[in-house]
Coordinates of C-alpha atoms (C1' of nucleotides) in Angstrom, one line a residue:
Chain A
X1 CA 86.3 286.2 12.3
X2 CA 86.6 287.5 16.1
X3 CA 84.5 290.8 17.0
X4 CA 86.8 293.4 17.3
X5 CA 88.1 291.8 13.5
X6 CA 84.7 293.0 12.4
X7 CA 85.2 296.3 13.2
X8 CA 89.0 296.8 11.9
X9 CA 87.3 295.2 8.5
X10 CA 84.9 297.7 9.1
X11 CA 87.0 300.8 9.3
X12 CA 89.5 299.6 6.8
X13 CA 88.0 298.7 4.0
X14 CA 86.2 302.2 4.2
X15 CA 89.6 303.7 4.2
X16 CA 90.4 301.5 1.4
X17 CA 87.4 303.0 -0.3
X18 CA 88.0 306.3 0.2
X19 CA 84.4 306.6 2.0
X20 CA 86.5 307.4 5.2
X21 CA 89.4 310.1 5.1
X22 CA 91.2 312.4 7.0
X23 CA 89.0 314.1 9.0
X24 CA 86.0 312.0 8.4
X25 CA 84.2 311.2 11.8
X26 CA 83.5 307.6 12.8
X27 CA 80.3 306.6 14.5
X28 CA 79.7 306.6 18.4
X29 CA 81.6 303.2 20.3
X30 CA 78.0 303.0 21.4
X31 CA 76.5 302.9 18.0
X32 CA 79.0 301.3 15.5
X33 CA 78.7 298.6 18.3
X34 CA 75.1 298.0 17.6
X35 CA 75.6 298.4 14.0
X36 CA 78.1 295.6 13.8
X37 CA 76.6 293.6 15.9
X38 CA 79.1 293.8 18.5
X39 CA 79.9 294.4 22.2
X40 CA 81.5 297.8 22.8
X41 CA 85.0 296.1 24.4
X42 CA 85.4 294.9 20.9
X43 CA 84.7 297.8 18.8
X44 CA 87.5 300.0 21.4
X45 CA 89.8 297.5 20.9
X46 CA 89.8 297.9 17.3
X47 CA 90.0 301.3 17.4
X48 CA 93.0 300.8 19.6
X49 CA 94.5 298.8 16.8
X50 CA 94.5 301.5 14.2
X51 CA 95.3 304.3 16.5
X52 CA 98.4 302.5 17.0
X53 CA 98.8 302.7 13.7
X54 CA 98.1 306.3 13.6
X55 CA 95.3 306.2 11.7
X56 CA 92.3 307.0 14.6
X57 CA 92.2 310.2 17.1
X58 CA 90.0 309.7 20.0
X59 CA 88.4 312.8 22.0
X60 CA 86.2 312.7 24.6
X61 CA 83.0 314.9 25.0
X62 CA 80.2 315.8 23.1
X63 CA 79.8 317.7 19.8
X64 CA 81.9 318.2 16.7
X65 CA 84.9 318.1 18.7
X66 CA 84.4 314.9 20.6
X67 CA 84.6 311.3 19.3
X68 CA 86.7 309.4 16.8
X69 CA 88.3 311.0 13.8
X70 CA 90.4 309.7 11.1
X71 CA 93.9 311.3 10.9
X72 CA 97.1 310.3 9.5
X73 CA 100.2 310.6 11.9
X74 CA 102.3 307.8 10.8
X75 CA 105.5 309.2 11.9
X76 CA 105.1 309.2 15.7
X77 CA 103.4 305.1 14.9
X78 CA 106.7 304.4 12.6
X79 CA 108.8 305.2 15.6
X80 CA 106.8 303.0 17.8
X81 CA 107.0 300.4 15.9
X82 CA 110.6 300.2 15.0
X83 CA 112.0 301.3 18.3
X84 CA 110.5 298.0 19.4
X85 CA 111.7 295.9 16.7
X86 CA 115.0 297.5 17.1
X87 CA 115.3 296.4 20.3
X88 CA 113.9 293.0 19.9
X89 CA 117.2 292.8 18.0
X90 CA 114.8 291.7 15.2
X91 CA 116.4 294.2 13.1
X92 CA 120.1 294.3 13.6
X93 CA 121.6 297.7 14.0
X94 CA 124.0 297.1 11.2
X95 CA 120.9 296.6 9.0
X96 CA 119.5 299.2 10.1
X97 CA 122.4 301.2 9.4
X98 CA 122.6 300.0 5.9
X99 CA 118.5 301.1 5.4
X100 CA 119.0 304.2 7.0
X101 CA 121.9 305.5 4.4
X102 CA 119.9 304.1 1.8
X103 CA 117.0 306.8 2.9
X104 CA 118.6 309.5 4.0
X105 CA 120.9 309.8 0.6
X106 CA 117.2 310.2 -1.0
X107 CA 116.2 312.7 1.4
X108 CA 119.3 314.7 1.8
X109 CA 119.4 315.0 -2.2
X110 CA 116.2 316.0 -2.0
X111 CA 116.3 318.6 0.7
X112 CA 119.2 320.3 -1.7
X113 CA 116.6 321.2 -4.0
X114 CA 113.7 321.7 -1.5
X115 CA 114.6 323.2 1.8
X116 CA 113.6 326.2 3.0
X117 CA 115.0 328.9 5.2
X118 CA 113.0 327.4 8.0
X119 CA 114.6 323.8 7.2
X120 CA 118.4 325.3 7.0
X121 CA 117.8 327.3 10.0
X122 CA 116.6 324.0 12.2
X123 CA 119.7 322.5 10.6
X124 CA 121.9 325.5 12.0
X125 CA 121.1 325.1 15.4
X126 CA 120.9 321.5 15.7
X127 CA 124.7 321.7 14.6
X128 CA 125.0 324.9 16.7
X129 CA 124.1 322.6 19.9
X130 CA 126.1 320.0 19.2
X131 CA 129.3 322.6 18.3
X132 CA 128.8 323.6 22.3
X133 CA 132.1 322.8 24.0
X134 CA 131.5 320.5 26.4
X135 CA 128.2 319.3 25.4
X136 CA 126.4 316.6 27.2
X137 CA 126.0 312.5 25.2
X138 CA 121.9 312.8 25.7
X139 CA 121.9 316.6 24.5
X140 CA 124.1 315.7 21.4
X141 CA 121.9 312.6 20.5
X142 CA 119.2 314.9 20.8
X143 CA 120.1 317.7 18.8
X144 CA 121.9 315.2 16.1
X145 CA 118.3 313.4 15.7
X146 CA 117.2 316.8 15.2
X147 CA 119.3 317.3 12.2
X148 CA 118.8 314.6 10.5
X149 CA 114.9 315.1 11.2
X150 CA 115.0 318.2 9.9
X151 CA 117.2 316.8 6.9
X152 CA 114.6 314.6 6.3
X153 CA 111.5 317.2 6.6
X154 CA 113.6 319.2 4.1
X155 CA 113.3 316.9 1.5
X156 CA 109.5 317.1 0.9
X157 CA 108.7 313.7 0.6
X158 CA 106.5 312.7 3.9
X159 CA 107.2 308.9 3.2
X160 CA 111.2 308.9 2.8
X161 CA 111.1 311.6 6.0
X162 CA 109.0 309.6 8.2
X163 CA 110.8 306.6 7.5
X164 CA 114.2 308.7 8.4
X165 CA 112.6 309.8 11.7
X166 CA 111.7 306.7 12.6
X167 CA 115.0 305.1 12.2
X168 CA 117.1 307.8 13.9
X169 CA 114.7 307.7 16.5
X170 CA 114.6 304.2 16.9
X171 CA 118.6 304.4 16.9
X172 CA 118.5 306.9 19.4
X173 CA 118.7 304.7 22.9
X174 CA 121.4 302.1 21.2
X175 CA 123.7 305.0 20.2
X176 CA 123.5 306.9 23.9
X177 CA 124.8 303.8 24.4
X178 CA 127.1 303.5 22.3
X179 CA 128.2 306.7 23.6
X180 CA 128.8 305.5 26.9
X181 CA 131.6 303.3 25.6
X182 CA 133.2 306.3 23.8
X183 CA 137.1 306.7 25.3
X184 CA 137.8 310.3 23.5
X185 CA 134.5 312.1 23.9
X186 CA 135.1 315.9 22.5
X187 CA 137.6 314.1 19.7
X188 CA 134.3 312.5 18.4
X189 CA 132.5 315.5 18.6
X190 CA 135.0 317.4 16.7
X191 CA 134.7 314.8 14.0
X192 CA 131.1 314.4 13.7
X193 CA 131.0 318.3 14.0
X194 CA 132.9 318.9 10.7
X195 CA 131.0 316.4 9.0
X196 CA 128.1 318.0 9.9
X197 CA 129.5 321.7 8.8
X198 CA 130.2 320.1 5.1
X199 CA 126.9 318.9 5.5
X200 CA 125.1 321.6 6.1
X201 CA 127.7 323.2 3.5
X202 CA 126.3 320.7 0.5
X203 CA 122.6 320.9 1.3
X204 CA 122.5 325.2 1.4
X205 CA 124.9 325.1 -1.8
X206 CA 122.3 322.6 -3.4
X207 CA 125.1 320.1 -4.9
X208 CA 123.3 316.8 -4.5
X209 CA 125.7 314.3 -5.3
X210 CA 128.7 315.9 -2.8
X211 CA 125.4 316.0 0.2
X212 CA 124.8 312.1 -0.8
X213 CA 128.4 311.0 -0.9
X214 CA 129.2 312.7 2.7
X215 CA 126.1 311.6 4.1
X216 CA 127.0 308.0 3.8
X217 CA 130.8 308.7 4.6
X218 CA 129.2 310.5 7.3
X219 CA 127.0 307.9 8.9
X220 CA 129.7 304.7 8.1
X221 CA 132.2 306.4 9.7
X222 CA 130.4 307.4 12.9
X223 CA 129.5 303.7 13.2
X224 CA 132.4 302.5 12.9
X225 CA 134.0 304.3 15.6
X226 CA 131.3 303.4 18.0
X227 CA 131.4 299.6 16.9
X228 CA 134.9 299.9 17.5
X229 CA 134.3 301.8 21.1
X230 CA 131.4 298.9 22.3
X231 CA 132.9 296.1 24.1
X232 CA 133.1 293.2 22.5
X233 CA 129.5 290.7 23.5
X234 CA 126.6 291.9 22.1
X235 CA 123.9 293.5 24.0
X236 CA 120.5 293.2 23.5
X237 CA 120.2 296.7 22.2
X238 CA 123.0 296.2 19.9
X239 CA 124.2 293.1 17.0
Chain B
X1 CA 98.0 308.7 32.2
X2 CA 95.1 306.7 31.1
X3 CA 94.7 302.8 32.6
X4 CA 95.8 301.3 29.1
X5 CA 99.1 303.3 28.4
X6 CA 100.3 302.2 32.2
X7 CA 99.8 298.6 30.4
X8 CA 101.9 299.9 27.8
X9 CA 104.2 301.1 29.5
X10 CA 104.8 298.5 31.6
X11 CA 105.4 296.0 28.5
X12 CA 107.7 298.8 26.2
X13 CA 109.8 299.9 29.2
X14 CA 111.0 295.8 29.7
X15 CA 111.0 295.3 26.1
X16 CA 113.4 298.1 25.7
X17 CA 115.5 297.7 28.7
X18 CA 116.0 293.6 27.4
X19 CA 113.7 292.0 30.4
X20 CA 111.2 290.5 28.1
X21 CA 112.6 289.0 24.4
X22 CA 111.1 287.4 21.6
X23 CA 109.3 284.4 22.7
X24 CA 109.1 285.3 26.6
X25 CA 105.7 284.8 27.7
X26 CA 103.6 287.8 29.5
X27 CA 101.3 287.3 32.9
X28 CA 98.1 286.2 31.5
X29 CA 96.0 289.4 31.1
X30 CA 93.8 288.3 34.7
X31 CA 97.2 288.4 36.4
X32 CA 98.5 291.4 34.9
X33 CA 95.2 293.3 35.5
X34 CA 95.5 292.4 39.1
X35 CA 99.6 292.9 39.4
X36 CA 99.1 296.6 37.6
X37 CA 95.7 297.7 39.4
X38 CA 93.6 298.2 36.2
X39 CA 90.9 296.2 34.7
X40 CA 91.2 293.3 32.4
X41 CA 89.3 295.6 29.4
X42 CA 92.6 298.5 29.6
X43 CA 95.2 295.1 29.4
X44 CA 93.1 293.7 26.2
X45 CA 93.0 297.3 24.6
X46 CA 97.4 297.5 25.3
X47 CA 97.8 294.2 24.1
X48 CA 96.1 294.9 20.9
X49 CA 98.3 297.8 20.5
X50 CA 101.4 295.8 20.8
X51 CA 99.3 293.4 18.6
X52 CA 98.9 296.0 15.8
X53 CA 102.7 296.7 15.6
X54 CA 103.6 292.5 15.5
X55 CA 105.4 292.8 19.0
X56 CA 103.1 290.3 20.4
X57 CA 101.0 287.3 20.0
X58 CA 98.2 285.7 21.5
X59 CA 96.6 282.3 21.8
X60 CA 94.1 280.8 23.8
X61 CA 94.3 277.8 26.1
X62 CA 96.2 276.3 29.0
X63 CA 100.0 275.5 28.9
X64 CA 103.1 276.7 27.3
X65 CA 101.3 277.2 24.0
X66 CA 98.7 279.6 25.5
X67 CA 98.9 282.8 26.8
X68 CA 100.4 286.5 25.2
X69 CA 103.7 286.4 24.1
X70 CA 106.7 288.6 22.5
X71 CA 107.3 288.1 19.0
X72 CA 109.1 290.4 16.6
X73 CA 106.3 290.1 13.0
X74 CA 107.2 293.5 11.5
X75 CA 106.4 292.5 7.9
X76 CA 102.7 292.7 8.6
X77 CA 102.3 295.3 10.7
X78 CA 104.1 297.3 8.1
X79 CA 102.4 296.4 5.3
X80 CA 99.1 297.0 7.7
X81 CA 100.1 300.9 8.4
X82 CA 101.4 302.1 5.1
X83 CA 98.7 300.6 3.3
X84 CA 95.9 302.6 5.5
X85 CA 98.5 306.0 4.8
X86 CA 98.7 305.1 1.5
X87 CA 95.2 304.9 0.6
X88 CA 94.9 308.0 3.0
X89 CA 96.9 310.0 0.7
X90 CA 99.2 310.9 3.1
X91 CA 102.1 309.5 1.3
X92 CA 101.5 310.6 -2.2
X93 CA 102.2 308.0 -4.9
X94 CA 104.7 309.3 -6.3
X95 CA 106.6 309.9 -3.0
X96 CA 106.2 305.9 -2.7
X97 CA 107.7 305.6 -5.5
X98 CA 111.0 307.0 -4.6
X99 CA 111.5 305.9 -1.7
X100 CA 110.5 302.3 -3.0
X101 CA 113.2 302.9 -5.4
X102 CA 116.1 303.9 -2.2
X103 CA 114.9 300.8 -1.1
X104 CA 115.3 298.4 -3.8
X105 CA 117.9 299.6 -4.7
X106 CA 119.7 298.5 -1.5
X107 CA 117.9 295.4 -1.3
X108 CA 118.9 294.3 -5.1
X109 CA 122.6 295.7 -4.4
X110 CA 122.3 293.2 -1.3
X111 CA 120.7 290.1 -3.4
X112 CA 123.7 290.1 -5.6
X113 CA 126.1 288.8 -3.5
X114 CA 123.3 287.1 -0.5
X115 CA 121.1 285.0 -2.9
X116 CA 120.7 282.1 -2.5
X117 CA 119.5 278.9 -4.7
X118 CA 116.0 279.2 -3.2
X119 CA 115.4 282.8 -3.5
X120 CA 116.6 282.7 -7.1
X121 CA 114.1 280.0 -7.8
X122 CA 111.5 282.2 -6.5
X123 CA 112.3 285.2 -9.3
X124 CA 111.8 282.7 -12.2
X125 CA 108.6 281.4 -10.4
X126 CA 107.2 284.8 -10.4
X127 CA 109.0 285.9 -13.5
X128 CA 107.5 282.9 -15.2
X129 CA 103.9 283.2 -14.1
X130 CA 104.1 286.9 -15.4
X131 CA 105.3 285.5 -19.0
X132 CA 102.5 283.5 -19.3
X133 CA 100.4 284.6 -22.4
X134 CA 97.5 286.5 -21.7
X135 CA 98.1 286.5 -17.9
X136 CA 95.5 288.3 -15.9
X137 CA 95.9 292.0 -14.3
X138 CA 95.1 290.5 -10.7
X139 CA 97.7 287.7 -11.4
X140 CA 100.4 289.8 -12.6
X141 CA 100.0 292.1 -9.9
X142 CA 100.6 289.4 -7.0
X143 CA 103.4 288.2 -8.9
X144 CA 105.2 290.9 -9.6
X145 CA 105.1 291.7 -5.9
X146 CA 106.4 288.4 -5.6
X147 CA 109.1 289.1 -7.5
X148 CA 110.1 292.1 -5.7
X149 CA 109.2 290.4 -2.7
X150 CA 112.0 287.7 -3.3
X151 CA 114.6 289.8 -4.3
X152 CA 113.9 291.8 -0.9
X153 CA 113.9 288.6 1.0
X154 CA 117.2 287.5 -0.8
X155 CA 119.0 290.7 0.2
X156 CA 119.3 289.6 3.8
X157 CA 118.9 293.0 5.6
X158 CA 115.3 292.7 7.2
X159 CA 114.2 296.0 7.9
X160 CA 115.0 297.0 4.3
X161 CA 113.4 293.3 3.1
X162 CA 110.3 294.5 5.3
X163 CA 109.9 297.8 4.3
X164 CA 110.2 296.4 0.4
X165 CA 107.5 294.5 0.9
X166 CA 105.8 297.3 3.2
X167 CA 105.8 299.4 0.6
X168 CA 105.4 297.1 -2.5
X169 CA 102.1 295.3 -0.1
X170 CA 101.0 298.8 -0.4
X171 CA 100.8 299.9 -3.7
X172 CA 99.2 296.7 -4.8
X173 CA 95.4 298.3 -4.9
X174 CA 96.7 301.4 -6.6
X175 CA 98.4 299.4 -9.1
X176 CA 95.8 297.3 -9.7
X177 CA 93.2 300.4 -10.7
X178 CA 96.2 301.7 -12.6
X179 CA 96.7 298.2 -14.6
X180 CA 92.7 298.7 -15.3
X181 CA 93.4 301.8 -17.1
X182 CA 95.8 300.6 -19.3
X183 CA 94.9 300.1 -23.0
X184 CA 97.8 297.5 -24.5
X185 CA 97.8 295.4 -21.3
X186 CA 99.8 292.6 -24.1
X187 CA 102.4 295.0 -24.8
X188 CA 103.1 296.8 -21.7
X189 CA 103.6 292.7 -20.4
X190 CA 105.8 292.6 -22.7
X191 CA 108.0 295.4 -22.1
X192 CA 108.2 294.5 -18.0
X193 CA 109.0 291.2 -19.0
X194 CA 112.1 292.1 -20.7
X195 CA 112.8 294.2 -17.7
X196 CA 112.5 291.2 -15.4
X197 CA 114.6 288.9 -17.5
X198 CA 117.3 291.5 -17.6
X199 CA 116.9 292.3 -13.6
X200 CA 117.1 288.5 -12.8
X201 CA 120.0 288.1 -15.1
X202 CA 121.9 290.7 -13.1
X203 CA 121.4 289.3 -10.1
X204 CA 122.2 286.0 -11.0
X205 CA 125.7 287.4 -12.3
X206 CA 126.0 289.0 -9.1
X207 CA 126.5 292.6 -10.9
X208 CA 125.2 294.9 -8.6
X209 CA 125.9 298.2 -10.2
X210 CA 123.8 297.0 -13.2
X211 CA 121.3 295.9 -11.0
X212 CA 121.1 298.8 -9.0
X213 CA 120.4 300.6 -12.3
X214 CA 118.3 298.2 -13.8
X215 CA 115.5 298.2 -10.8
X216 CA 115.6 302.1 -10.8
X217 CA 114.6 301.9 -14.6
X218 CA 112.3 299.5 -14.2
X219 CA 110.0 301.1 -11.8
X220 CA 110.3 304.4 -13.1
X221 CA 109.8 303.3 -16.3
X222 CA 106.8 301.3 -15.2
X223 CA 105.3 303.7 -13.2
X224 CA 105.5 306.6 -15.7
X225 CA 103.9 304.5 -18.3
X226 CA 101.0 304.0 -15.6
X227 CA 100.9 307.2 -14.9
X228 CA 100.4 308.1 -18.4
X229 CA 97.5 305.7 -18.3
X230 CA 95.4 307.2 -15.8
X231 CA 92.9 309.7 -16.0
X232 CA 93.8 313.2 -15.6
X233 CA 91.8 313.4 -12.2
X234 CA 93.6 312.8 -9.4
X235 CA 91.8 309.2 -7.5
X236 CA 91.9 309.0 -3.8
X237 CA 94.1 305.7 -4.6
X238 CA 96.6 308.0 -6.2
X239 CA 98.1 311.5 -6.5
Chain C
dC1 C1' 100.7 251.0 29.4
dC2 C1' 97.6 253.5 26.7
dG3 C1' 93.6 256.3 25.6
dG4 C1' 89.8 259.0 26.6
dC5 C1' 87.6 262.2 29.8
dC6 C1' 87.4 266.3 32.5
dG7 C1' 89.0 270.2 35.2
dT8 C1' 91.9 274.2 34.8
dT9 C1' 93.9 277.9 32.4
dT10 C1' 93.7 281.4 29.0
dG11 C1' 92.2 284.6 25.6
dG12 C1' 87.6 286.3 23.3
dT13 C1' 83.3 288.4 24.1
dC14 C1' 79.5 290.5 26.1
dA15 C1' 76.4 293.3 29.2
dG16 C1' 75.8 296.9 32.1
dA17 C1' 77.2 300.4 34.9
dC18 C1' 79.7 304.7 36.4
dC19 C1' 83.0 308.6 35.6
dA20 C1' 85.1 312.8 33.4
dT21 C1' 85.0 315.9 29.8
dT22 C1' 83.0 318.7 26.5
dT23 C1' 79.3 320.8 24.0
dG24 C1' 75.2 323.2 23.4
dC25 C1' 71.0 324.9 24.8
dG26 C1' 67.8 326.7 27.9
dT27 C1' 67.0 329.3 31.8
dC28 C1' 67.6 332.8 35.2
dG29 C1' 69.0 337.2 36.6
dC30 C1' 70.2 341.8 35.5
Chain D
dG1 C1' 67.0 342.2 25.5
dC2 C1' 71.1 340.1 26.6
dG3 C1' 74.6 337.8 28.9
dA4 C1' 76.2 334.6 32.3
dC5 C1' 75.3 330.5 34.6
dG6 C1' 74.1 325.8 34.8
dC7 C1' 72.3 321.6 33.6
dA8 C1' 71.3 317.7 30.2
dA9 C1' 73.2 315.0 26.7
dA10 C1' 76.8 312.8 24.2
dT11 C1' 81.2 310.7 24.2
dG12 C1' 85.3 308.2 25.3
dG13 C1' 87.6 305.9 29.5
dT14 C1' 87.2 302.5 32.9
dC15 C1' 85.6 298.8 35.8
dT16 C1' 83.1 294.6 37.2
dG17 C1' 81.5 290.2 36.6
dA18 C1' 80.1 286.8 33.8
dC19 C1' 80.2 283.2 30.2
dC20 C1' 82.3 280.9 26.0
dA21 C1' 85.8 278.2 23.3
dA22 C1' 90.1 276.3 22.8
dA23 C1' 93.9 273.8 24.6
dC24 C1' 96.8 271.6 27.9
dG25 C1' 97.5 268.3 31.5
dG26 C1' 96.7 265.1 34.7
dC27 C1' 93.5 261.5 36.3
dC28 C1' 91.1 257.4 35.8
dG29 C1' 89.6 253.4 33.6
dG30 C1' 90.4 249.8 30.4

DNA sequence: CCGGCCGTTTGGTCAGACCATTTGCGTCGC
DNA sequence: GCGACGCAAATGGTCTGACCAAACGGCCGG
């Protein structure tokens, strides 16, 4: 087993255990090194390894406040992650799409029984920004990644939510994209615009089923009229 | 920005903007240290970070077989993060479970109509080494994630085949302490048994909609009679 | 022509040093 | 007596230089 293997075994199977959690400090670089036997290079790379995975928090300086803590921050990781894959075209966008209706109808049905007026009102002026007449492709993706973030941080269920984040996000440079090829800019907006307002209309009502049903309709459809906008090759951020 | 996220940079930015693809080959780390003005120790740490999220590989030696390069291993690297969270307790259990069941559900819809000879032969396999009499916990436990594994790979859709098995991977330990718990291990067999006949049978019609239902059912079902299992405290496995 | 040997390349590891940041305590001045 | 200042210690971040093991590839001898 190589060094800095050591080390993630280490770590891990203390998470495993439950002798490590959130918040739990690990030992000095300088002494888990000596502990496992190890040089220092390998004990920072592991640590590397599973704050990539958002599991570590590094600080410098001394004291409480310094050194390496456990955390759990998988979302930002998830993103990471699948942003790369994404564009490795490892994951095709049309699967993608596929997965990412299949989560956000859970967490859109969910946020109908569990958002909050904090959640509706991120909702309201992520549609609000992209209602602007006139508004920019990059400030649209934004603020539409916002809504269906704030869809998915609605529903209350951390997994489902940071698995929606990660796949908007990871969507987020392939659809600017996308938009470039778009012929009738404000036509689209107007379209995606009243799917959003029935949106929004479903989740503050609370009727489930209706919220599920348009958010697939609502996601399909928007695809397809980009698929049908994109020039025909592939690209390497695309199927 | 620190020495090891200009390494990091440098690899996402030509991932994403299509310069380097699955199996392109990366300076070796001497080179790259030189060519970005950092030492070798900061390359090592960014590799590993790329490592952790299966975007590359490394192997040691001379020639076209050694050296870093870009692969696209998502599978492992999932299973790797959500386990850690899992055990973490940042995604509660029963969260897991729901989204689990978005997910299968979509890859079982998928396996209807994409499976193929081989994958079907890898249900019975796993269906068959669960009807065993008197199987063991340990052994029923891989298999039935083998099972599910399967389907996931038979759906065709990667990302949702990979986060399947990210998420089944995942709950393996939990489910295992929960199995340990149970008091008519013959009986509750039994009962998923029947479910897995009836799930394979579905698929191997190619009825989707009664698969669909039939895998929702099943791990519900399952899970609650688990859940009813357990001891009233909450475990740092579970929720 | 073939097979084994050896140098080169590459990642894996280590040791030791220095830096910047942060904390916490002790000292100095008022 | 008390507060502000400052220094020592601890910690992660980085660099240098070295050596090891594995694997390829060409050279050389049979």
């Amino acid at each position: 087993m190589r060094a800095f293997e050591v080390v993630l075994a280490w770590v891990e199977s203390r998470i495993l255990g439950g002798e490590l959690t959130v918040g739990d400090q690990l030992p000095a670089e300088r002494e888990l090194a000596r502990q496992l036997d190890v040089s220092r290079a390998a004990v920072r790379e592991a640590v590397r390894t599973l704050q990539a995975q958002g599991v570590l928090r590094s600080s410098v300086g001394a004291g409480g406040a310094g050194g390496t803590t456990v955390t759990s921050v998988p979302a930002r990781a998830l993103v990471r992650l699948l942003r790369l894959h994404v564009a490795l075209a490892n994951f095709p966008v049309d699967d993608v799409i596929e997965a990412r209706i299949a989560l956000e109808r859970l967490s859109i049905r969910l946020a109908c029984t569990h958002a909050r007026a904090s959640d509706l009102a991120a909702m309201r002026q992520a549609i609000a920004v992209m209602a602007q007449p006139g508004v920019d492709k990059a400030r649209f993706n934004d603020a539409d990644t916002a809504l269906h973030v704030a869809i998915a941080e609605a529903a209350g269920n951390r997994l489902a939510a940071d698995l929606t984040i990660a796949i908007r996000e990871s969507m987020k440079v392939p659809l600017l994209v996308a938009f470039s090829y778009v012929a009738d800019w404000d036509q689209l907006v107007a379209r995606l615009s009243a799917d959003h307002a029935e949106l929004y209309a479903a989740i503050d009502e609370g009727d489930a089923d209706r919220a599920e049903t348009l958010v697939e309709t609502h996601i399909r459809s928007a695809w397809a009229r980009l698929q049908a906008a994109l020039p025909a090759g592939g690209r390497h951020t695309g199927s």
